[in-house]
PDB file of C-alpha atoms in Angstrom:
ATOM      1  CA  MET A   1     -42.990 -29.956 -85.223  1.00 40.00           C
ATOM      2  CA  PRO A   2     -42.077 -30.633 -81.593  1.00 41.00           C
ATOM      3  CA  SER A   3     -39.477 -33.268 -80.895  1.00 41.00           C
ATOM      4  CA  ASP A   4     -40.993 -36.445 -79.366  1.00 42.00           C
ATOM      5  CA  SER A   5     -37.915 -36.806 -77.347  1.00 44.00           C
ATOM      6  CA  MET A   6     -39.149 -39.198 -74.522  1.00 42.00           C
ATOM      7  CA  SER A   7     -41.570 -41.176 -76.619  1.00 42.00           C
ATOM      8  CA  PRO A   8     -43.700 -43.664 -74.595  1.00 40.00           C
ATOM      9  CA  ALA A   9     -41.366 -46.449 -74.471  1.00 40.00           C
ATOM     10  CA  GLY A  10     -43.557 -48.599 -72.158  1.00 45.00           C
ATOM     11  CA  PRO A  11     -42.392 -49.761 -68.831  1.00 49.00           C
ATOM     12  CA  VAL A  12     -38.871 -49.355 -67.745  1.00 50.00           C
ATOM     13  CA  SER A  13     -36.625 -50.847 -70.364  1.00 59.00           C
ATOM     14  CA  GLY A  14     -33.569 -50.204 -72.161  1.00 70.00           C
ATOM     15  CA  ALA A  15     -35.847 -48.549 -74.880  1.00 74.00           C
ATOM     16  CA  ARG A  16     -36.237 -45.173 -72.849  1.00 73.00           C
ATOM     17  CA  LEU A  17     -32.695 -45.058 -71.594  1.00 77.00           C
ATOM     18  CA  GLY A  18     -31.554 -45.841 -75.226  1.00 81.00           C
ATOM     19  CA  SER A  19     -33.634 -43.165 -76.555  1.00 77.00           C
ATOM     20  CA  LEU A  20     -31.907 -40.656 -74.148  1.00 76.00           C
ATOM     21  CA  ILE A  21     -28.414 -41.806 -74.965  1.00 84.00           C
ATOM     22  CA  ARG A  22     -29.160 -41.490 -78.743  1.00 85.00           C
ATOM     23  CA  GLN A  23     -30.390 -38.000 -78.130  1.00 79.00           C
ATOM     24  CA  VAL A  24     -27.179 -36.966 -76.299  1.00 82.00           C
ATOM     25  CA  LEU A  25     -25.019 -38.507 -78.963  1.00 89.00           C
ATOM     26  CA  ARG A  26     -26.939 -36.825 -81.968  1.00 86.00           C
ATOM     27  CA  SER A  27     -26.746 -33.353 -80.295  1.00 83.00           C
ATOM     28  CA  PRO A  28     -24.573 -33.155 -77.214  1.00 84.00           C
ATOM     29  CA  VAL A  29     -24.410 -29.360 -77.156  1.00 84.00           C
ATOM     30  CA  ARG A  30     -28.182 -29.094 -77.444  1.00 76.00           C
ATOM     31  CA  GLN A  31     -28.706 -31.658 -74.704  1.00 74.00           C
ATOM     32  CA  PHE A  32     -26.326 -29.864 -72.449  1.00 77.00           C
ATOM     33  CA  ARG A  33     -28.196 -26.674 -73.009  1.00 74.00           C
ATOM     34  CA  LEU A  34     -31.376 -28.283 -72.098  1.00 71.00           C
ATOM     35  CA  GLY A  35     -29.959 -29.617 -68.916  1.00 71.00           C
ATOM     36  CA  ASN A  36     -28.381 -26.131 -67.865  1.00 76.00           C
ATOM     37  CA  LEU A  37     -30.305 -24.991 -64.824  1.00 77.00           C
ATOM     38  CA  ARG A  38     -29.535 -21.266 -65.313  1.00 82.00           C
ATOM     39  CA  ARG A  39     -32.788 -19.405 -66.060  1.00 79.00           C
ATOM     40  CA  TRP A  40     -34.436 -22.924 -66.361  1.00 77.00           C
ATOM     41  CA  SER A  41     -37.848 -21.512 -65.254  1.00 79.00           C
ATOM     42  CA  GLU A  42     -37.821 -19.059 -68.123  1.00 80.00           C
ATOM     43  CA  ARG A  43     -37.284 -21.721 -70.711  1.00 77.00           C
ATOM     44  CA  GLY A  44     -39.366 -24.610 -69.358  1.00 80.00           C
ATOM     45  CA  ILE A  45     -43.124 -25.475 -68.650  1.00 82.00           C
ATOM     46  CA  ILE A  46     -43.882 -28.125 -66.205  1.00 78.00           C
ATOM     47  CA  ALA A  47     -46.957 -30.105 -67.085  1.00 78.00           C
ATOM     48  CA  LEU A  48     -48.170 -31.849 -63.837  1.00 75.00           C
ATOM     49  CA  VAL A  49     -50.318 -34.971 -64.568  1.00 74.00           C
ATOM     50  CA  MET A  50     -52.015 -36.809 -61.722  1.00 74.00           C
ATOM     51  CA  GLN A  51     -53.408 -40.187 -61.794  1.00 75.00           C
ATOM     52  CA  THR A  52     -56.329 -42.007 -59.852  1.00 75.00           C
ATOM     53  CA  ALA A  53     -54.801 -45.564 -59.551  1.00 77.00           C
ATOM     54  CA  ASP A  54     -54.913 -46.817 -55.936  1.00 79.00           C
ATOM     55  CA  ASN A  55     -51.197 -47.186 -55.210  1.00 80.00           C
ATOM     56  CA  SER A  56     -48.805 -46.120 -52.515  1.00 80.00           C
ATOM     57  CA  LEU A  57     -45.098 -45.559 -51.845  1.00 80.00           C
ATOM     58  CA  THR A  58     -43.515 -47.154 -48.714  1.00 83.00           C
ATOM     59  CA  LEU A  59     -40.658 -44.801 -47.197  1.00 83.00           C
ATOM     60  CA  SER A  60     -37.890 -46.261 -45.209  1.00 88.00           C
ATOM     61  CA  LEU A  61     -34.592 -45.045 -43.907  1.00 92.00           C
ATOM     62  CA  ARG A  62     -31.407 -46.900 -45.085  1.00 92.00           C
ATOM     63  CA  ARG A  63     -27.888 -46.487 -44.503  1.00 93.00           C
ATOM     64  CA  ARG A  64     -25.598 -45.511 -47.586  1.00 92.00           C
ATOM     65  CA  PHE A  65     -22.003 -44.706 -47.447  1.00 94.00           C
ATOM     66  CA  GLY A  66     -22.454 -44.238 -43.603  1.00 93.00           C
ATOM     67  CA  ARG A  67     -25.360 -41.729 -43.842  1.00 95.00           C
ATOM     68  CA  LEU A  68     -29.059 -42.234 -43.430  1.00 94.00           C
ATOM     69  CA  VAL A  69     -31.178 -41.680 -46.513  1.00 93.00           C
ATOM     70  CA  MET A  70     -34.753 -41.934 -47.177  1.00 88.00           C
ATOM     71  CA  THR A  71     -35.822 -44.379 -49.898  1.00 85.00           C
ATOM     72  CA  SER A  72     -38.992 -45.381 -51.462  1.00 81.00           C
ATOM     73  CA  ALA A  73     -40.289 -48.577 -52.729  1.00 82.00           C
ATOM     74  CA  GLN A  74     -43.665 -50.146 -54.022  1.00 82.00           C
ATOM     75  CA  GLY A  75     -46.250 -49.983 -51.400  1.00 83.00           C
ATOM     76  CA  HIS A  76     -49.903 -51.571 -51.309  1.00 83.00           C
ATOM     77  CA  GLY A  77     -52.283 -51.280 -54.191  1.00 84.00           C
ATOM     78  CA  GLU A  78     -51.539 -51.257 -57.930  1.00 85.00           C
ATOM     79  CA  PRO A  79     -47.920 -51.017 -59.245  1.00 83.00           C
ATOM     80  CA  ASN A  80     -46.661 -47.335 -59.295  1.00 79.00           C
ATOM     81  CA  PRO A  81     -46.169 -46.382 -62.921  1.00 78.00           C
ATOM     82  CA  SER A  82     -42.874 -44.984 -63.890  1.00 72.00           C
ATOM     83  CA  HIS A  83     -44.392 -43.665 -67.290  1.00 75.00           C
ATOM     84  CA  LEU A  84     -47.719 -42.339 -67.926  1.00 79.00           C
ATOM     85  CA  PRO A  85     -48.632 -42.395 -71.511  1.00 83.00           C
ATOM     86  CA  GLN A  86     -51.389 -39.882 -71.099  1.00 85.00           C
ATOM     87  CA  ALA A  87     -48.779 -37.534 -69.622  1.00 83.00           C
ATOM     88  CA  HIS A  88     -46.633 -37.745 -72.478  1.00 83.00           C
ATOM     89  CA  THR A  89     -49.500 -37.174 -74.858  1.00 89.00           C
ATOM     90  CA  ALA A  90     -50.440 -33.869 -72.847  1.00 88.00           C
ATOM     91  CA  ALA A  91     -46.847 -32.722 -72.913  1.00 87.00           C
ATOM     92  CA  ALA A  92     -46.617 -33.281 -76.669  1.00 89.00           C
ATOM     93  CA  ALA A  93     -49.857 -31.351 -77.240  1.00 92.00           C
ATOM     94  CA  ILE A  94     -48.553 -28.410 -75.078  1.00 90.00           C
ATOM     95  CA  ALA A  95     -45.421 -28.526 -76.996  1.00 89.00           C
ATOM     96  CA  ARG A  96     -47.173 -28.447 -80.492  1.00 91.00           C
ATOM     97  CA  ARG A  97     -49.288 -25.475 -79.170  1.00 92.00           C
ATOM     98  CA  VAL A  98     -46.146 -23.562 -77.841  1.00 89.00           C
ATOM     99  CA  GLU A  99     -44.581 -23.922 -81.251  1.00 88.00           C
ATOM    100  CA  GLN A 100     -47.758 -22.875 -83.254  1.00 90.00           C
ATOM    101  CA  GLU A 101     -48.661 -19.943 -81.071  1.00 88.00           C
ATOM    102  CA  GLY A 102     -45.158 -18.788 -80.061  1.00 83.00           C
ATOM    103  CA  GLY A 103     -43.238 -19.579 -83.103  1.00 81.00           C
ATOM    104  CA  VAL A 104     -40.389 -21.292 -80.955  1.00 79.00           C
ATOM    105  CA  SER A 105     -38.968 -24.747 -80.787  1.00 78.00           C
ATOM    106  CA  ALA A 106     -40.697 -26.927 -78.061  1.00 77.00           C
ATOM    107  CA  GLU A 107     -39.989 -30.573 -76.838  1.00 75.00           C
ATOM    108  CA  ALA A 108     -41.971 -32.933 -75.063  1.00 73.00           C
ATOM    109  CA  ARG A 109     -39.538 -34.229 -72.576  1.00 71.00           C
ATOM    110  CA  GLY A 110     -39.608 -36.776 -69.725  1.00 67.00           C
ATOM    111  CA  SER A 111     -37.903 -36.522 -66.362  1.00 69.00           C
ATOM    112  CA  TRP A 112     -35.026 -38.304 -64.910  1.00 68.00           C
ATOM    113  CA  PRO A 113     -37.226 -40.612 -62.687  1.00 70.00           C
ATOM    114  CA  GLU A 114     -39.232 -41.516 -65.583  1.00 71.00           C
ATOM    115  CA  VAL A 115     -36.197 -42.580 -67.769  1.00 73.00           C
ATOM    116  CA  PHE A 116     -34.772 -44.658 -64.839  1.00 74.00           C
ATOM    117  CA  GLY A 117     -38.177 -45.990 -63.661  1.00 71.00           C
ATOM    118  CA  ILE A 118     -38.156 -44.216 -60.223  1.00 70.00           C
ATOM    119  CA  PRO A 119     -41.553 -43.599 -58.844  1.00 65.00           C
ATOM    120  CA  LEU A 120     -42.075 -40.384 -57.075  1.00 66.00           C
ATOM    121  CA  THR A 121     -44.801 -38.003 -55.745  1.00 70.00           C
ATOM    122  CA  ALA A 122     -44.804 -34.392 -55.414  1.00 71.00           C
ATOM    123  CA  HIS A 123     -46.920 -34.625 -52.045  1.00 76.00           C
ATOM    124  CA  PHE A 124     -46.973 -37.179 -49.503  1.00 79.00           C
ATOM    125  CA  LEU A 125     -50.779 -37.444 -48.671  1.00 86.00           C
ATOM    126  CA  GLY A 126     -53.155 -39.979 -46.933  1.00 86.00           C
ATOM    127  CA  GLY A 127     -52.352 -42.736 -44.426  1.00 86.00           C
ATOM    128  CA  ALA A 128     -54.635 -41.529 -41.734  1.00 93.00           C
ATOM    129  CA  VAL A 129     -57.962 -42.661 -43.045  1.00 92.00           C
ATOM    130  CA  ILE A 130     -60.955 -40.835 -41.713  1.00 95.00           C
ATOM    131  CA  SER A 131     -63.676 -43.520 -40.715  1.00 96.00           C
ATOM    132  CA  ALA A 132     -66.922 -44.083 -38.791  1.00 95.00           C
ATOM    133  CA  SER A 133     -65.115 -46.845 -36.586  1.00 96.00           C
ATOM    134  CA  PRO A 134     -61.694 -47.788 -35.630  1.00 96.00           C
ATOM    135  CA  GLU A 135     -61.914 -51.109 -37.507  1.00 96.00           C
ATOM    136  CA  ASP A 136     -61.975 -48.869 -40.716  1.00 93.00           C
ATOM    137  CA  GLY A 137     -59.517 -46.228 -40.320  1.00 94.00           C
ATOM    138  CA  VAL A 138     -57.228 -44.125 -38.086  1.00 96.00           C
ATOM    139  CA  ILE A 139     -59.164 -41.009 -37.209  1.00 97.00           C
ATOM    140  CA  ASP A 140     -62.700 -40.097 -36.531  1.00 96.00           C
ATOM    141  CA  PRO A 141     -64.727 -37.617 -38.595  1.00 95.00           C
ATOM    142  CA  TYR A 142     -63.409 -34.805 -36.008  1.00 96.00           C
ATOM    143  CA  HIS A 143     -59.700 -35.854 -36.862  1.00 96.00           C
ATOM    144  CA  ARG A 144     -59.212 -37.452 -33.262  1.00 96.00           C
ATOM    145  CA  VAL A 145     -57.072 -40.611 -33.486  1.00 97.00           C
ATOM    146  CA  TRP A 146     -59.352 -43.533 -32.590  1.00 97.00           C
ATOM    147  CA  GLY A 147     -58.705 -44.538 -28.905  1.00 95.00           C
ATOM    148  CA  HIS A 148     -56.730 -41.296 -28.295  1.00 95.00           C
ATOM    149  CA  PRO A 149     -59.277 -38.353 -28.199  1.00 80.00           C
ATOM    150  CA  GLY A 150     -56.486 -35.990 -27.247  1.00 89.00           C
ATOM    151  CA  LEU A 151     -54.475 -36.594 -30.208  1.00 96.00           C
ATOM    152  CA  HIS A 152     -55.707 -35.055 -33.635  1.00 96.00           C
ATOM    153  CA  VAL A 153     -54.322 -35.377 -37.113  1.00 96.00           C
ATOM    154  CA  VAL A 154     -54.576 -32.131 -39.141  1.00 95.00           C
ATOM    155  CA  ASP A 155     -52.141 -32.443 -41.641  1.00 95.00           C
ATOM    156  CA  GLY A 156     -51.662 -34.032 -45.270  1.00 94.00           C
ATOM    157  CA  SER A 157     -52.068 -37.532 -43.614  1.00 93.00           C
ATOM    158  CA  ALA A 158     -55.885 -36.856 -43.224  1.00 95.00           C
ATOM    159  CA  VAL A 159     -56.359 -35.871 -47.065  1.00 93.00           C
ATOM    160  CA  PRO A 160     -58.716 -38.781 -48.199  1.00 87.00           C
ATOM    161  CA  ALA A 161     -57.862 -38.543 -51.878  1.00 82.00           C
ATOM    162  CA  ASN A 162     -55.591 -37.013 -54.534  1.00 77.00           C
ATOM    163  CA  PRO A 163     -56.865 -33.328 -55.016  1.00 80.00           C
ATOM    164  CA  GLY A 164     -55.034 -33.166 -58.217  1.00 72.00           C
ATOM    165  CA  VAL A 165     -53.449 -29.837 -57.511  1.00 75.00           C
ATOM    166  CA  ASN A 166     -51.091 -28.534 -54.768  1.00 82.00           C
ATOM    167  CA  PRO A 167     -52.893 -29.645 -51.592  1.00 89.00           C
ATOM    168  CA  SER A 168     -52.057 -26.722 -49.246  1.00 92.00           C
ATOM    169  CA  LEU A 169     -55.584 -25.297 -49.421  1.00 93.00           C
ATOM    170  CA  THR A 170     -57.227 -28.684 -49.000  1.00 93.00           C
ATOM    171  CA  ILE A 171     -55.108 -29.573 -45.920  1.00 95.00           C
ATOM    172  CA  THR A 172     -55.949 -26.009 -44.601  1.00 96.00           C
ATOM    173  CA  ALA A 173     -59.644 -26.464 -45.096  1.00 96.00           C
ATOM    174  CA  LEU A 174     -59.557 -30.011 -43.406  1.00 95.00           C
ATOM    175  CA  ALA A 175     -57.557 -28.514 -40.599  1.00 96.00           C
ATOM    176  CA  GLU A 176     -59.933 -25.534 -40.039  1.00 97.00           C
ATOM    177  CA  ARG A 177     -63.008 -27.789 -40.132  1.00 96.00           C
ATOM    178  CA  ALA A 178     -61.486 -30.068 -37.480  1.00 95.00           C
ATOM    179  CA  LEU A 179     -60.368 -27.368 -35.157  1.00 94.00           C
ATOM    180  CA  SER A 180     -63.879 -25.467 -35.510  1.00 95.00           C
ATOM    181  CA  TYR A 181     -65.352 -28.331 -33.480  1.00 94.00           C
ATOM    182  CA  TRP A 182     -62.715 -28.026 -30.659  1.00 92.00           C
ATOM    183  CA  PRO A 183     -64.392 -26.518 -27.502  1.00 90.00           C
ATOM    184  CA  LYS A 184     -63.415 -22.908 -26.605  1.00 90.00           C
ATOM    185  CA  THR A 185     -62.289 -22.315 -22.991  1.00 90.00           C
ATOM    186  CA  ASP A 186     -65.194 -22.909 -20.491  1.00 91.00           C
ATOM    187  CA  GLU A 187     -67.223 -24.621 -23.056  1.00 92.00           C
ATOM    188  CA  THR A 188     -68.324 -28.271 -23.192  1.00 92.00           C
ATOM    189  CA  ASP A 189     -67.110 -30.455 -25.894  1.00 91.00           C
ATOM    190  CA  GLN A 190     -70.086 -30.817 -28.446  1.00 91.00           C
ATOM    191  CA  ARG A 191     -68.364 -33.678 -30.312  1.00 93.00           C
ATOM    192  CA  PRO A 192     -69.624 -37.140 -29.681  1.00 93.00           C
ATOM    193  CA  SER A 193     -67.431 -39.334 -27.551  1.00 91.00           C
ATOM    194  CA  GLN A 194     -65.579 -42.100 -29.370  1.00 90.00           C
TER     195      GLN A 194
END
């Protein structure tokens, strides 16, 4: 049976950190091996779990020890969860399946940010809302910034929702669509004016 090493302990509390410390004290050699990065990709499975909550991170530059570092904090919307119980349930199911099918020991483990309650995201998306008017967003349906028709947003900022997977193809599709409306040399712009 897979070890339930990072069981859902709820919001950031001493429970999750305490669970990690107990595991390290119980089997320090095993925990060291699990943390060894050598050939890690051959021994691990990453289970990406996305959520649909309307929340955000606010990024800022701060000075620490004389150096500029980027930090994140809770943005607008719902609070950013540091632990997703459904993610742990999915990871435990994967670990059980690996043990059953592969005959090897498997564990459902959390991540360091989860243990310490640090919200993170794999892909920074959104922010430049596509809208029908400047009152409701940043860019028009042709990806022109409202009030600045020569300025276009064709990167991840224009992605309207979490695609649930690596967003590179979504970003490319949005950019190709936006650029397909650009007039060619010696053509008139067929896009409506702002």
